Amino acid sequence: MKKTAFIMLLLSSLMIACMASKNGVPGAPGKDATMAVNDTIRIANDKLEYEIIIIDPGFSSWFNSYAKPRNYYSQPYLEARNSTWVSAWNIRASSPLQYGNLYGMRIDYDSNIDYGYEVNYMLYNYLTYFQIVNKVQLGGFAPRI
């Protein structure tokens, strides 16, 4: 049985997409195309039994337009950003009265586990996208594109 540490988070992104500003997605096609398309991306590290599934309208087009190519960032860089951003995400997810429903569920990310490059790369890009679209900053690092 595969461990699906990120599935619940990324499924909750569908709820987040409903609350996001319709014209606040940089790089996305017109409003109608963004709202009509339900992007789904699955990245799996079968060797380690971890996967990330991203279901969020607009993410795929943003990713194709703005994400740096694979291997642009080192895995330690991605892990450092993900660890900081996920910690901030989890704090906000556990305080919905203070931060609203934007964060949905906690992300089960352990910095002591090697999730592999691809999982870290996609999580990093999703968290970057999330911060830009929702105009929030998780942790001490501002998202860069």
Tab-separated table of C-alpha atoms in Angstrom, residues 17-145:
chain	number	residue	atom	x	y	z
A	17	ALA	CA	-9.140	27.067	-6.002
A	18	CYS	CA	-12.804	27.889	-5.530
A	19	MET	CA	-11.856	30.667	-3.129
A	20	ALA	CA	-8.948	32.044	-5.187
A	21	SER	CA	-9.320	35.209	-7.192
A	22	LYS	CA	-10.442	34.450	-10.734
A	23	ASN	CA	-7.976	36.862	-12.286
A	24	GLY	CA	-5.139	36.322	-9.826
A	25	VAL	CA	-3.480	33.361	-11.554
A	26	PRO	CA	-0.367	34.569	-13.358
A	27	GLY	CA	0.245	32.762	-16.603
A	28	ALA	CA	-3.169	31.133	-16.725
A	29	PRO	CA	-5.311	31.412	-19.851
A	30	GLY	CA	-8.520	33.460	-19.818
A	31	LYS	CA	-11.019	33.148	-16.979
A	32	ASP	CA	-13.278	30.691	-18.781
A	33	ALA	CA	-10.478	28.259	-19.605
A	34	THR	CA	-9.114	28.423	-16.060
A	35	MET	CA	-12.474	27.710	-14.501
A	36	ALA	CA	-13.433	24.989	-16.984
A	37	VAL	CA	-10.243	22.924	-16.740
A	38	ASN	CA	-9.520	20.741	-13.714
A	39	ASP	CA	-5.760	20.162	-13.759
A	40	THR	CA	-4.538	16.925	-12.257
A	41	ILE	CA	-0.870	16.073	-11.972
A	42	ARG	CA	0.412	12.861	-10.377
A	43	ILE	CA	4.055	12.473	-9.446
A	44	ALA	CA	5.161	9.282	-7.758
A	45	ASN	CA	8.359	7.938	-6.311
A	46	ASP	CA	7.426	4.263	-6.531
A	47	LYS	CA	10.762	3.157	-5.103
A	48	LEU	CA	10.067	5.014	-1.844
A	49	GLU	CA	6.270	4.637	-2.041
A	50	TYR	CA	5.463	8.344	-1.870
A	51	GLU	CA	3.370	10.304	-4.290
A	52	ILE	CA	1.997	13.763	-4.743
A	53	ILE	CA	-1.264	14.468	-6.548
A	54	ILE	CA	-2.091	18.054	-7.390
A	55	ILE	CA	-5.663	18.885	-8.333
A	56	ASP	CA	-5.953	22.615	-8.782
A	57	PRO	CA	-7.371	24.585	-11.700
A	58	GLY	CA	-4.678	26.799	-13.088
A	59	PHE	CA	-1.679	25.012	-11.579
A	60	SER	CA	-0.763	23.078	-14.716
A	61	SER	CA	-0.741	26.159	-16.941
A	62	TRP	CA	1.137	28.156	-14.285
A	63	PHE	CA	3.645	25.315	-13.911
A	64	ASN	CA	4.221	25.101	-17.668
A	65	SER	CA	4.647	28.874	-17.932
A	66	TYR	CA	6.613	29.810	-14.824
A	67	ALA	CA	8.292	26.831	-13.134
A	68	LYS	CA	12.053	26.577	-13.429
A	69	PRO	CA	13.208	23.450	-15.268
A	70	ARG	CA	13.968	20.282	-13.352
A	71	ASN	CA	17.436	20.257	-11.804
A	72	TYR	CA	17.524	24.077	-11.709
A	73	TYR	CA	17.330	23.797	-7.915
A	74	SER	CA	19.262	21.250	-5.883
A	75	GLN	CA	17.338	18.740	-3.800
A	76	PRO	CA	18.690	20.213	-0.505
A	77	TYR	CA	17.425	23.654	-1.601
A	78	LEU	CA	13.956	22.263	-2.342
A	79	GLU	CA	13.881	20.325	0.925
A	80	ALA	CA	14.842	23.423	2.941
A	81	ARG	CA	12.106	25.536	1.343
A	82	ASN	CA	9.520	22.762	1.598
A	83	SER	CA	10.310	22.137	5.252
A	84	THR	CA	9.908	25.825	6.150
A	85	TRP	CA	6.806	26.349	4.042
A	86	VAL	CA	5.117	23.125	5.171
A	87	SER	CA	5.715	24.048	8.830
A	88	ALA	CA	4.026	27.407	8.262
A	89	TRP	CA	1.235	25.711	6.276
A	90	ASN	CA	0.576	23.248	9.110
A	91	ILE	CA	0.436	26.008	11.721
A	92	ARG	CA	-2.141	27.843	9.616
A	93	ALA	CA	-4.084	24.664	8.841
A	94	SER	CA	-4.441	23.978	12.562
A	95	SER	CA	-5.764	27.518	13.213
A	96	PRO	CA	-8.712	27.959	10.818
A	97	LEU	CA	-10.323	30.640	12.982
A	98	GLN	CA	-7.240	32.810	12.595
A	99	TYR	CA	-6.305	31.971	8.987
A	100	GLY	CA	-9.592	30.864	7.435
A	101	ASN	CA	-10.250	27.762	5.347
A	102	LEU	CA	-7.526	28.481	2.817
A	103	TYR	CA	-5.171	25.789	4.127
A	104	GLY	CA	-7.614	22.904	4.485
A	105	MET	CA	-5.570	19.999	5.794
A	106	ARG	CA	-2.125	19.506	7.252
A	107	ILE	CA	0.744	18.256	5.089
A	108	ASP	CA	2.524	15.207	6.448
A	109	TYR	CA	6.082	16.143	5.435
A	110	ASP	CA	9.036	14.847	7.432
A	111	SER	CA	12.356	16.527	6.662
A	112	ASN	CA	14.173	13.355	7.755
A	113	ILE	CA	12.643	11.332	4.905
A	114	ASP	CA	14.141	11.435	1.424
A	115	TYR	CA	11.076	11.820	-0.794
A	116	GLY	CA	13.225	12.086	-3.894
A	117	TYR	CA	13.790	14.984	-6.239
A	118	GLU	CA	10.535	14.831	-8.190
A	119	VAL	CA	8.216	14.877	-5.164
A	120	ASN	CA	10.161	17.760	-3.597
A	121	TYR	CA	10.223	19.619	-6.926
A	122	MET	CA	6.461	19.392	-7.416
A	123	LEU	CA	5.678	20.273	-3.795
A	124	TYR	CA	7.985	23.295	-4.028
A	125	ASN	CA	6.303	24.484	-7.214
A	126	TYR	CA	2.812	23.954	-5.832
A	127	LEU	CA	3.617	25.890	-2.656
A	128	THR	CA	5.162	28.671	-4.765
A	129	TYR	CA	2.027	28.781	-6.940
A	130	PHE	CA	-0.232	28.729	-3.875
A	131	GLN	CA	1.571	31.679	-2.281
A	132	ILE	CA	1.534	33.782	-5.443
A	133	VAL	CA	-2.109	33.094	-6.333
A	134	ASN	CA	-3.386	33.636	-2.790
A	135	LYS	CA	-1.020	36.532	-2.018
A	136	VAL	CA	0.324	34.952	1.170
A	137	GLN	CA	3.815	34.187	2.398
A	138	LEU	CA	4.600	30.928	4.154
A	139	GLY	CA	7.623	31.076	6.425
A	140	GLY	CA	10.650	33.273	5.934
A	141	PHE	CA	11.207	32.747	2.220
A	142	ALA	CA	9.236	34.709	-0.341
A	143	PRO	CA	8.212	32.615	-3.362
A	144	ARG	CA	10.220	33.256	-6.513
A	145	ILE	CA	9.446	32.515	-10.123
